[in-house]
């Protein structure tokens, strides 16, 4: 029924016999029935197998499925956000919490674990530590080979959790709390998924989602061959592919979809932790399926996973010059030669509305596909994995010519940033017209740029020749102090769920790079299988190694090409590797592990100071209100209450909240929580008011929904303070009661 791979029928039958056999013998009741009817075990198996065979035509295989979710929100104050590399963009509260969403799928013989996290990218360090912890707890059930950790690529989460120097230098090094919150949350979500495993079905669906993304480097895309571009209607991938997980009664238990769009609706002026547009889409889906459960607490889990979003922006109004309103220069993304004035916006009036609109569009499309998903997933679970040193791969160009990849390096256009978030210096995309020595040769007020200036080295002639035509800004592959700046060794992986192949890529693939990779994998799988295979790209998976542009896009040297760190043949090297992985899935032959990357946890350095102490205002205590609510509000208005606060980094409140909105229930005299700091309509803000005295304030905001029930409400704040003697103590505070009523 699931059309096993050619030559693998016997293996498939064995796999299903094991599962059916277990089902037949699962209860004492079934055993008694067999005795009463005088049936042999073999006969019972044949009957059940026949029933399952015909059921497969509609439902597909029965799999063991588990889903889980856990909070991974990091430090909500004074930590540099990961994504835009803006030194001044430091966390100062929470709009949307970050979560890890885990999915286990098992066919009775093999098992895979797919994890999607609301983070900027997947850290090699976290990937190594997660799989290490899973091996210690579950033996060989979960390993590097069958575990995939992919990231949504929000640019509004606290940084400092990666192990390579380039990616943590703006956060002033390693931030233990950022790292630990993600690590612990992933493990908790996996534990939940593992405990919740149950038999069920998987269905797939796909469709096109328009008006949600644009290509932010269209001139690079146009450099791809005309005949190749003619195969596609748009210069971005509009396809959304979805998996629907149900129990045996067809009750939904989970969903994953893959759609390519950057999580940069929240721009680099934002200071509130946010899971951005994909996080909001997950919230909407889980709220619909889980009813009144609090966010992150319901049984249904919905992951809006990332795909090949390298050159894909959610800012659909496109880039404009903020001083004139005119379009930016198409080739350099500048306005009168200045990159910082060229910024993409939209589709909303501000970044919050834009996040909401792009998230809502993804949610609505996913819900449409989910509700009409009837295509059954059937076939075996499989996986192929190999570590690869991407700095020294031989690439076959044609029958007579080979080329090699390079040690990692970042080009000039990396310094320019993108139209989603321009860089802080006078770089231009697609240009090498900059005096690097002048740029880095003088003292700056920035600790970051002083550090870069002191550590930067001149690229070797070998690197220059290998990376051509890239003008090298940072020769990261030759920068060794205090440790490696970018990865040499990366994990490559394909997970198989029936007829679906999930290609886990360790970077941000551009639209055309993703298409070429998908097509190459599909071609291999189609040769060895009669199944109608489906292939998706899972971007930013298992580690982070910047971007992968096509050979043609690389020649233009916009941001994505400048950030393709292993040179112009990077994509072809990856395609060769994923073809090898696909062939491994076809033959069943296990590939060598390859060179395993080092964990550099013990080498990490942090220049970010911790919390020294907190103190309350004179005559006040922690939790006291400094600005109270009004007496009366109407739906659509906003309540803001400020409190004497401790530092949010004293205790991260994982699986808890810094604020609640509560409604008084006159029937029983109790207060009921109706919203927390994870909800869209709330914003928790924090600010220092006196650094020397350790004073700070927290402001809890609630935008009252239009459908809010009339009644009496209050807002509460929870936190922890640290004394001068380093004792950390909990506190809480409450606003006065206020009335919500339509005027």
XYZ file of C-alpha atoms in Angstrom:
743
model
C 0.000 0.000 0.000
C 2.874 2.392 0.705
C 4.831 1.255 -2.355
C 8.172 0.381 -0.730
C 11.438 1.135 -2.454
C 12.395 -1.388 -5.119
C 14.429 -4.191 -3.618
C 13.208 -3.319 -0.143
C 9.863 -5.116 -0.149
C 11.042 -7.863 2.177
C 12.419 -5.321 4.635
C 9.178 -3.338 4.463
C 7.063 -6.444 5.063
C 9.182 -7.383 8.046
C 8.779 -3.915 9.455
C 5.006 -3.984 9.124
C 4.751 -7.547 10.430
C 6.539 -6.424 13.559
C 4.114 -3.572 14.009
C 0.962 -5.588 13.213
C 2.197 -8.433 15.350
C 2.553 -6.028 18.244
C -0.914 -4.655 17.607
C -2.406 -8.183 17.510
C -0.817 -9.118 20.811
C -1.293 -5.764 22.514
C -4.165 -6.676 24.865
C -5.337 -9.602 26.929
C -8.752 -9.177 25.369
C -7.408 -9.903 21.901
C -5.699 -13.021 23.238
C -8.988 -14.321 24.640
C -10.759 -13.632 21.356
C -8.174 -15.674 19.490
C -8.710 -18.630 21.828
C -12.512 -18.406 21.590
C -12.421 -18.348 17.803
C -9.765 -21.041 17.559
C -7.668 -18.891 15.292
C -3.944 -19.230 15.018
C -1.792 -16.207 15.557
C -0.786 -16.359 11.908
C -4.439 -16.277 10.820
C -5.167 -13.321 13.088
C -2.188 -11.520 11.662
C -3.386 -12.154 8.107
C -6.855 -10.819 8.930
C -5.513 -7.684 10.584
C -2.897 -7.187 7.884
C -5.640 -7.373 5.255
C -7.722 -4.810 7.140
C -4.696 -2.561 7.467
C -3.899 -3.018 3.773
C -7.255 -1.638 2.672
C -7.167 1.032 5.350
C -3.790 2.204 4.027
C -5.401 3.298 0.796
C -7.207 5.980 2.769
C -5.094 6.532 5.874
C -1.574 5.425 5.024
C 0.630 3.687 7.530
C -0.003 3.676 11.237
C 2.934 5.439 12.874
C 3.895 6.092 16.446
C 3.649 9.861 16.847
C 4.584 12.149 19.712
C 4.453 15.948 19.970
C 5.803 18.293 22.620
C 6.341 21.988 23.299
C 8.413 23.943 25.816
C 9.455 27.512 26.562
C 12.949 28.587 25.417
C 12.650 32.345 26.041
C 16.024 33.760 27.009
C 17.097 36.793 29.070
C 14.615 39.636 28.542
C 16.910 42.510 29.490
C 20.197 44.015 28.299
C 21.258 41.196 25.950
C 22.022 41.903 22.298
C 19.478 40.417 19.913
C 20.661 37.855 17.366
C 20.045 38.619 13.717
C 20.643 42.216 12.706
C 24.088 42.616 14.340
C 22.987 45.977 15.757
C 24.917 46.690 18.930
C 22.213 48.961 20.314
C 19.434 46.404 19.837
C 19.283 44.873 23.310
C 16.392 43.029 24.905
C 14.094 45.141 27.061
C 11.036 42.971 27.592
C 8.793 40.412 25.903
C 6.097 40.579 23.266
C 5.954 36.906 22.225
C 7.711 34.060 24.009
C 9.937 31.634 22.123
C 9.151 27.911 22.045
C 10.673 24.595 21.030
C 8.299 22.236 19.222
C 9.251 18.557 18.948
C 7.798 15.796 16.761
C 8.649 12.087 17.035
C 7.682 9.705 14.214
C 8.354 5.956 14.442
C 7.376 3.106 12.106
C 8.256 0.279 14.497
C 11.774 -0.083 13.113
C 13.149 3.426 12.660
C 12.478 6.725 14.383
C 13.116 10.388 13.597
C 12.905 13.463 15.819
C 12.164 16.821 14.186
C 12.463 19.930 16.355
C 11.565 23.475 15.306
C 12.707 26.285 17.597
C 11.776 29.976 17.666
C 15.384 31.139 17.445
C 17.664 33.025 15.091
C 19.419 29.850 14.029
C 20.503 26.473 15.329
C 23.721 26.461 17.306
C 26.251 23.719 16.567
C 26.979 23.721 20.288
C 23.338 23.202 21.244
C 22.946 20.482 18.596
C 25.928 18.610 20.043
C 24.778 19.039 23.640
C 21.153 18.099 22.896
C 22.118 14.859 21.156
C 24.623 14.099 23.911
C 21.927 14.517 26.577
C 19.424 12.445 24.586
C 21.924 9.602 24.227
C 22.532 9.636 27.967
C 18.798 9.501 28.718
C 17.426 7.295 25.932
C 20.422 5.276 24.783
C 20.678 5.033 21.009
C 17.074 6.044 20.358
C 17.960 9.637 19.469
C 21.333 10.498 17.925
C 22.891 13.038 15.562
C 21.748 10.828 12.694
C 17.994 10.959 13.316
C 17.573 14.239 15.229
C 17.025 17.474 13.320
C 16.910 20.860 15.060
C 15.729 23.618 12.734
C 15.109 27.296 13.491
C 12.478 29.800 12.376
C 15.106 32.574 12.111
C 13.478 35.224 14.272
C 15.717 38.288 14.577
C 14.171 39.308 17.906
C 15.574 36.762 20.334
C 18.508 37.191 22.729
C 21.852 36.193 21.233
C 25.073 34.730 22.539
C 24.125 31.043 22.241
C 26.308 30.030 19.286
C 29.865 28.782 19.656
C 31.631 30.474 16.727
C 33.104 33.917 17.390
C 31.575 35.824 14.461
C 28.035 35.012 15.571
C 28.456 36.092 19.194
C 30.769 39.072 18.965
C 27.866 41.589 18.954
C 26.510 40.015 22.152
C 29.942 40.572 23.727
C 30.591 36.875 23.705
C 28.811 33.832 25.046
C 25.610 34.336 27.067
C 25.077 31.316 29.290
C 21.421 32.106 29.987
C 20.578 32.303 26.271
C 22.301 28.993 25.627
C 20.829 27.224 28.658
C 17.244 28.349 28.080
C 17.275 26.965 24.534
C 19.055 23.748 25.514
C 16.746 23.040 28.461
C 13.612 23.929 26.502
C 14.513 21.651 23.605
C 15.140 18.749 25.958
C 11.862 19.400 27.770
C 9.893 19.464 24.510
C 11.517 16.184 23.447
C 10.724 14.602 26.793
C 7.090 15.607 26.361
C 6.940 14.277 22.799
C 8.575 11.015 23.891
C 6.067 10.542 26.713
C 3.109 11.378 24.470
C 3.837 8.824 21.740
C 0.666 7.206 20.411
C -0.396 5.413 17.216
C -1.755 7.636 14.513
C -1.822 8.751 10.905
C -0.011 11.409 8.909
C -1.492 13.296 5.960
C 0.119 15.807 3.634
C -1.027 18.741 1.588
C 0.545 21.639 -0.269
C -0.440 24.887 -1.912
C 0.806 28.313 -2.942
C 0.818 31.302 -0.604
C 1.104 34.656 -2.353
C 1.400 38.253 -1.172
C 3.511 37.185 1.798
C 7.088 37.444 0.543
C 9.351 39.229 -1.933
C 12.884 38.621 -3.155
C 15.183 41.126 -1.469
C 18.032 40.564 -3.965
C 16.189 40.456 -7.301
C 19.243 41.508 -9.322
C 21.137 38.493 -7.988
C 18.231 36.201 -8.842
C 18.173 37.584 -12.389
C 21.758 36.441 -12.850
C 20.567 32.819 -12.777
C 20.132 31.257 -16.245
C 17.098 32.521 -18.134
C 15.996 28.996 -19.041
C 16.100 27.988 -15.375
C 14.113 31.023 -14.252
C 11.533 30.254 -16.933
C 10.584 27.109 -15.013
C 9.198 29.181 -12.144
C 6.417 31.753 -12.004
C 7.991 33.885 -9.271
C 11.412 34.771 -7.870
C 10.463 33.365 -4.451
C 9.131 29.951 -3.446
C 5.415 30.337 -2.784
C 4.874 26.664 -1.940
C 3.742 25.719 1.553
C 4.055 22.006 2.323
C 2.171 20.674 5.347
C 2.026 17.524 7.462
C -1.065 16.787 9.546
C -0.712 14.386 12.482
C -3.760 12.628 13.953
C -4.509 9.819 16.356
C -6.257 6.635 15.186
C -9.634 8.375 15.518
C -8.465 11.139 13.174
C -8.289 13.631 16.046
C -5.559 16.166 15.203
C -2.518 16.165 17.488
C 0.027 18.209 15.543
C 1.089 20.026 12.394
C 4.322 21.045 10.654
C 4.550 23.210 7.580
C 7.500 24.547 5.629
C 7.341 27.961 3.961
C 10.196 30.244 2.948
C 10.112 33.748 4.418
C 12.457 35.628 6.725
C 11.298 36.351 10.264
C 12.226 40.016 9.907
C 8.821 41.636 10.179
C 10.070 42.983 13.504
C 12.858 45.364 12.513
C 16.127 46.376 14.162
C 14.486 49.100 16.253
C 12.587 46.464 18.242
C 13.661 45.681 21.813
C 11.000 43.173 22.835
C 11.635 39.433 22.505
C 9.452 38.128 19.692
C 9.046 34.931 17.682
C 8.039 37.199 14.768
C 5.637 36.210 11.991
C 6.130 32.433 12.155
C 5.807 32.462 15.925
C 2.566 34.397 15.694
C 1.244 31.938 13.102
C 2.011 29.074 15.511
C 0.205 30.923 18.286
C -2.919 31.374 16.159
C -2.956 27.729 15.086
C -2.403 26.367 18.591
C -5.010 28.694 20.060
C -7.570 27.447 17.549
C -6.782 23.783 18.204
C -6.254 23.987 21.970
C -9.144 26.248 22.894
C -8.705 27.889 26.277
C -5.294 26.401 27.076
C -2.556 28.928 27.774
C 0.088 29.322 25.086
C 2.656 26.559 25.219
C 0.450 24.452 27.509
C -1.998 22.729 25.152
C -1.720 19.199 23.710
C -1.761 20.254 20.042
C 1.561 21.519 18.653
C 1.924 23.556 15.445
C 5.325 24.324 13.921
C 5.753 26.863 11.133
C 9.176 25.702 10.042
C 11.673 27.541 7.883
C 12.692 26.633 4.336
C 14.963 28.243 1.715
C 14.402 31.844 2.848
C 17.905 33.187 2.177
C 16.818 35.970 -0.187
C 13.166 36.135 0.878
C 11.739 39.086 2.827
C 8.317 39.497 4.495
C 8.478 43.266 3.943
C 6.246 43.217 0.902
C 6.131 46.969 0.264
C 9.749 46.628 -0.759
C 12.753 48.849 -0.082
C 12.390 52.627 -0.157
C 14.615 55.574 0.674
C 13.441 56.760 4.068
C 14.453 60.364 3.309
C 12.740 60.723 -0.079
C 10.271 57.848 -0.349
C 11.777 56.921 -3.715
C 12.907 53.401 -4.662
C 16.457 52.473 -3.642
C 19.182 51.803 -6.174
C 18.403 48.278 -7.381
C 21.988 47.061 -7.590
C 23.481 48.462 -4.380
C 20.386 49.008 -2.177
C 21.511 52.538 -1.368
C 20.003 56.013 -1.361
C 22.442 58.613 -2.670
C 25.205 56.168 -1.818
C 24.007 55.503 1.756
C 22.865 51.965 2.585
C 21.367 52.840 5.969
C 18.628 54.909 4.314
C 17.382 52.012 2.159
C 14.874 50.005 4.205
C 12.071 47.634 3.262
C 8.704 47.990 4.983
C 5.320 46.444 5.042
C 2.708 45.388 4.687
C 1.459 47.043 7.901
C 1.656 50.564 9.270
C 4.335 49.475 11.753
C 6.412 46.389 12.530
C 3.823 44.951 14.926
C 1.030 45.140 12.372
C 3.346 43.758 9.673
C 4.213 40.809 11.907
C 0.530 40.218 12.517
C -0.403 40.366 8.824
C 2.387 38.070 7.586
C 1.775 35.648 10.455
C -1.969 35.659 9.808
C -1.476 34.895 6.124
C 0.721 31.909 6.912
C -1.787 30.720 9.520
C -4.776 31.022 7.193
C -3.029 29.119 4.407
C -1.854 26.426 6.801
C -5.360 26.043 8.227
C -6.807 25.720 4.729
C -4.271 23.011 3.848
C -4.707 21.306 7.219
C -8.473 21.053 6.977
C -8.295 19.626 3.451
C -5.289 17.333 4.009
C -6.352 13.869 2.828
C -3.212 12.594 1.104
C -1.873 9.782 3.309
C 1.775 9.483 4.234
C 2.850 5.876 3.875
C 6.137 4.054 3.788
C 9.172 3.643 5.982
C 10.911 6.085 8.272
C 14.528 6.668 7.346
C 17.437 9.030 7.756
C 20.906 9.712 6.396
C 23.505 11.926 8.040
C 27.114 12.869 7.532
C 29.487 15.522 8.833
C 31.384 17.270 6.043
C 34.402 19.585 6.020
C 32.998 22.206 3.669
C 36.287 24.096 3.402
C 37.952 21.466 1.219
C 35.352 19.773 -0.961
C 36.152 18.824 -4.540
C 33.375 19.855 -6.892
C 32.870 18.392 -10.334
C 32.203 21.213 -12.797
C 32.082 19.084 -15.943
C 33.608 15.909 -17.373
C 37.114 17.362 -17.392
C 37.108 20.107 -14.744
C 37.035 20.059 -10.972
C 37.049 22.915 -8.463
C 37.277 23.202 -4.695
C 35.481 24.990 -1.919
C 37.330 27.438 0.342
C 38.065 28.263 3.935
C 35.235 30.489 5.199
C 35.282 34.228 4.543
C 32.778 37.086 4.560
C 32.637 39.624 1.720
C 32.234 43.401 1.734
C 28.489 43.284 1.183
C 28.124 41.430 4.483
C 28.957 44.771 6.098
C 26.164 46.454 4.153
C 23.465 44.303 5.706
C 20.171 43.846 3.860
C 17.122 45.925 3.082
C 15.453 44.190 6.053
C 18.199 45.548 8.315
C 20.968 47.730 6.853
C 24.456 47.617 8.322
C 25.869 50.366 10.487
C 28.687 51.462 8.163
C 29.027 52.827 4.656
C 29.119 49.553 2.739
C 27.178 48.992 -0.460
C 25.769 45.664 -1.633
C 27.445 44.418 -4.795
C 30.407 46.801 -4.401
C 34.038 46.584 -3.297
C 34.460 50.357 -3.110
C 35.345 50.747 0.577
C 38.526 51.551 2.450
C 38.587 48.747 5.008
C 41.797 50.015 6.601
C 40.246 53.429 7.135
C 37.030 51.858 8.432
C 38.728 49.690 11.047
C 41.900 51.705 11.592
C 40.600 54.236 14.098
C 39.287 53.919 17.622
C 35.544 53.549 17.978
C 33.211 54.023 20.914
C 32.059 50.480 20.191
C 33.676 47.599 22.046
C 32.591 45.385 19.158
C 34.318 47.291 16.372
C 37.419 47.856 18.488
C 37.567 44.085 19.001
C 37.093 43.381 15.301
C 39.710 45.986 14.392
C 42.246 44.381 16.711
C 41.557 40.823 15.577
C 41.076 41.263 11.841
C 43.782 39.781 9.652
C 44.715 40.216 6.026
C 43.462 37.326 3.895
C 46.105 35.125 2.337
C 46.608 35.089 -1.429
C 45.328 31.530 -1.456
C 42.067 32.627 0.175
C 41.704 35.627 -2.137
C 42.117 33.444 -5.206
C 39.768 30.763 -3.913
C 37.007 33.198 -2.910
C 37.084 35.272 -6.136
C 35.184 37.298 -7.179
C 34.342 37.982 -3.518
C 36.241 40.968 -2.060
C 37.042 39.700 1.438
C 36.083 41.778 4.462
C 36.594 39.160 7.170
C 38.876 36.163 6.450
C 37.162 34.188 9.196
C 38.713 30.881 8.151
C 42.140 32.326 8.966
C 41.102 34.063 12.196
C 41.866 31.779 15.133
C 41.693 34.012 18.215
C 40.135 33.436 20.678
C 38.757 30.401 18.796
C 37.197 29.579 15.410
C 35.111 32.366 13.901
C 32.981 30.209 11.591
C 32.509 26.463 11.103
C 34.629 24.315 8.812
C 32.693 21.098 9.555
C 28.911 21.055 9.170
C 26.219 18.353 9.533
C 24.247 17.334 6.451
C 21.086 15.279 6.827
C 17.948 13.964 5.154
C 15.016 12.638 7.178
C 12.437 10.464 5.456
C 8.799 10.158 6.545
C 7.185 7.847 4.015
C 7.231 9.599 0.672
C 8.468 12.896 2.180
C 12.179 13.748 2.280
C 13.174 16.561 4.657
C 16.497 18.020 3.508
C 18.060 19.599 6.601
C 20.506 22.271 5.439
C 22.956 24.000 7.824
C 22.609 27.476 6.318
C 20.264 29.948 4.660
C 19.743 28.735 1.095
C 18.465 31.268 -1.413
C 15.333 30.565 -3.429
C 17.155 29.110 -6.430
C 19.701 27.277 -4.274
C 16.844 25.530 -2.509
C 15.142 24.663 -5.780
C 18.287 23.107 -7.229
C 18.899 21.107 -4.074
C 15.313 19.834 -3.943
C 15.392 18.858 -7.604
C 18.675 16.978 -7.212
C 17.391 14.983 -4.226
C 14.062 14.298 -5.915
C 15.799 12.984 -9.023
C 17.760 10.433 -6.970
C 14.731 9.310 -4.957
C 12.503 9.005 -8.018
C 15.012 6.688 -9.682
C 14.905 4.174 -6.851
C 11.242 4.406 -5.901
C 7.871 4.147 -7.567
C 6.503 6.478 -4.910
C 5.573 10.046 -5.802
C 8.240 11.631 -3.626
C 7.973 15.034 -2.007
C 11.022 17.040 -0.941
C 11.198 20.038 1.408
C 14.102 22.171 2.576
C 14.446 22.615 6.338
C 16.609 25.722 6.595
C 19.033 26.695 9.358
C 19.235 23.128 10.654
C 21.698 21.574 13.116
C 24.270 24.369 12.829
C 24.659 27.792 11.239
C 27.091 28.589 8.432
C 25.580 31.792 7.010
C 24.246 31.686 3.417
C 24.310 29.560 0.272
C 23.814 31.445 -2.993
C 23.986 29.891 -6.442
C 27.177 30.166 -8.487
C 25.530 32.863 -10.619
C 24.205 34.826 -7.626
C 27.653 34.665 -6.048
C 29.110 36.613 -8.995
C 26.880 39.608 -8.180
C 28.141 39.716 -4.573
C 25.117 41.147 -2.846
C 24.602 40.258 0.822
C 23.702 36.613 0.237
C 26.651 36.021 -2.080
C 29.053 37.831 0.229
C 27.826 35.605 3.064
C 28.264 32.359 1.103
C 31.309 31.505 3.132
C 32.884 28.546 1.323
C 33.210 30.244 -2.060
C 31.383 30.221 -5.380
C 31.098 26.417 -5.571
C 29.423 26.072 -2.155
C 26.012 25.127 -3.528
C 27.331 22.476 -5.895
C 29.331 20.940 -3.049
C 26.150 20.725 -0.976
C 24.168 19.254 -3.867
C 26.797 16.537 -4.299
C 26.554 15.740 -0.595
C 22.753 15.603 -0.523
C 22.730 13.398 -3.622
C 24.987 11.046 -1.694
C 22.605 11.102 1.284
C 19.614 10.448 -0.980
C 21.417 7.516 -2.575
C 22.108 6.172 0.913
C 18.378 6.258 1.654
C 17.722 4.334 -1.548
C 20.271 1.592 -0.963
C 20.060 1.374 2.805
C 23.837 1.696 3.053
C 25.057 3.711 6.030
C 27.522 6.484 5.256
C 30.666 7.111 7.329
C 30.119 9.640 10.122
C 32.687 12.060 8.716
C 34.812 14.449 10.808
C 32.915 15.374 13.985
C 33.020 19.087 14.929
C 34.357 20.046 18.330
C 32.254 21.410 21.149
C 33.838 24.696 22.215
C 31.720 25.162 25.329
C 34.765 25.229 27.600
C 36.462 27.882 25.457
C 33.638 30.417 25.509
C 34.316 33.974 26.689
C 31.776 36.531 27.887
C 32.311 40.275 28.288
C 28.675 40.826 29.250
C 28.426 41.723 32.960
C 25.851 40.014 35.133
C 23.278 41.626 37.403
C 25.135 43.322 40.252
C 22.188 44.183 42.501
C 18.686 45.689 42.531
C 17.217 48.244 44.878
C 13.764 49.776 45.171
C 12.998 53.480 45.138
C 13.131 55.250 48.496
C 9.976 54.415 50.404
C 8.979 51.703 47.928
C 9.316 47.922 47.757
C 9.627 45.639 44.761
C 6.254 45.175 43.096
C 4.885 48.544 44.193
C 2.950 50.395 41.512
C 4.528 53.593 40.178
C 1.882 54.249 37.526
C -1.522 52.673 38.045
C -4.424 51.826 35.780
C -7.332 54.161 35.170
C -10.739 53.356 36.578
C -12.395 52.433 33.299
C -11.442 51.257 29.808
C -13.245 50.242 26.654
C -12.304 47.377 24.301
C -9.615 48.436 21.842
C -7.841 50.696 24.325
C -4.574 49.893 26.124
C -3.936 49.521 29.846
C -0.399 50.332 31.057
C 0.748 49.743 34.613
C 4.312 50.315 35.868
C 5.963 48.621 38.840
C 9.159 48.874 40.868
C 11.101 46.005 39.353
C 14.035 43.695 39.758
C 16.208 42.692 36.817
C 14.550 40.080 34.525
C 17.847 38.207 34.274
C 17.647 37.289 37.960
C 15.175 34.562 36.946
C 14.022 33.901 33.371
C 10.481 32.800 34.241
C 10.638 29.857 31.829
C 7.191 28.219 31.636
C 5.990 31.108 33.828
C 5.216 34.777 33.176
C 6.336 38.264 34.174
C 2.753 39.540 34.000
C -0.849 38.403 34.031
C -4.150 39.960 33.089
C -6.865 38.688 35.425
C -10.661 38.947 35.449
C -12.774 38.794 38.575
C -15.319 35.981 38.644
C -18.210 37.224 40.763
C -19.733 33.737 40.839
C -16.955 32.270 42.981
C -15.067 35.349 44.141
C -11.823 34.300 42.413
C -9.511 36.011 39.944
C -8.987 34.130 36.661
C -5.899 34.601 34.478
C -6.934 35.426 30.912
C -3.577 36.497 29.415
C 0.161 36.249 30.119
C 3.315 37.770 28.654
C 3.166 35.126 25.886
C -0.051 36.523 24.395
C -0.151 38.825 21.407
C -2.237 41.487 23.187
C 0.304 41.937 26.005
C 3.703 43.626 26.071
C 6.049 43.366 29.038
C 8.617 46.182 29.028
C 11.603 46.731 31.300
C 13.978 49.667 31.701
C 16.735 50.808 34.010
C 16.011 54.100 35.730
C 19.269 54.409 37.709
C 22.232 52.125 37.045
C 24.263 53.290 40.046
C 21.434 52.686 42.521
C 20.150 49.554 40.775
C 16.698 51.017 40.113
C 14.454 49.690 37.358
C 10.821 49.658 36.303
C 8.636 47.119 34.555
C 5.597 48.168 32.549
C 2.817 45.693 31.806
C 0.695 46.623 28.796
C -2.580 45.046 27.756
C -4.274 45.961 24.492
C -7.855 45.083 25.334
C -9.366 42.809 22.635
C -12.518 44.041 20.934
C -14.329 40.919 22.135
C -13.233 41.290 25.775
C -15.989 40.442 28.241
C -17.174 43.355 30.366
C -16.215 43.148 34.007
C -13.573 43.907 36.627
C -9.911 43.315 35.792
C -6.447 43.752 37.227
C -2.857 43.427 36.001
C -0.184 41.716 38.078
C 3.608 41.657 37.790
C 5.935 38.893 38.988
C 9.690 39.023 39.290
C 12.836 38.429 41.289
C 15.189 40.946 42.863
C 18.858 40.568 43.808
C 20.128 42.176 47.011
C 23.554 43.725 47.506
C 24.424 40.462 49.267
C 23.425 38.528 46.083
C 20.303 36.951 47.549
C 17.620 36.492 44.889
C 14.042 36.820 46.175
C 10.624 36.655 44.492
C 8.158 39.533 44.577
C 4.809 40.410 43.037
C 2.619 43.427 42.603
C -0.865 44.301 41.407
C -2.671 47.203 39.850
C -5.913 48.444 41.252
C -9.116 46.930 39.919
C -10.419 48.563 36.751
C -13.560 48.095 34.709
C -13.728 47.103 31.053
C -16.977 48.079 29.416
C -18.078 49.279 26.015
C -18.705 53.015 26.110
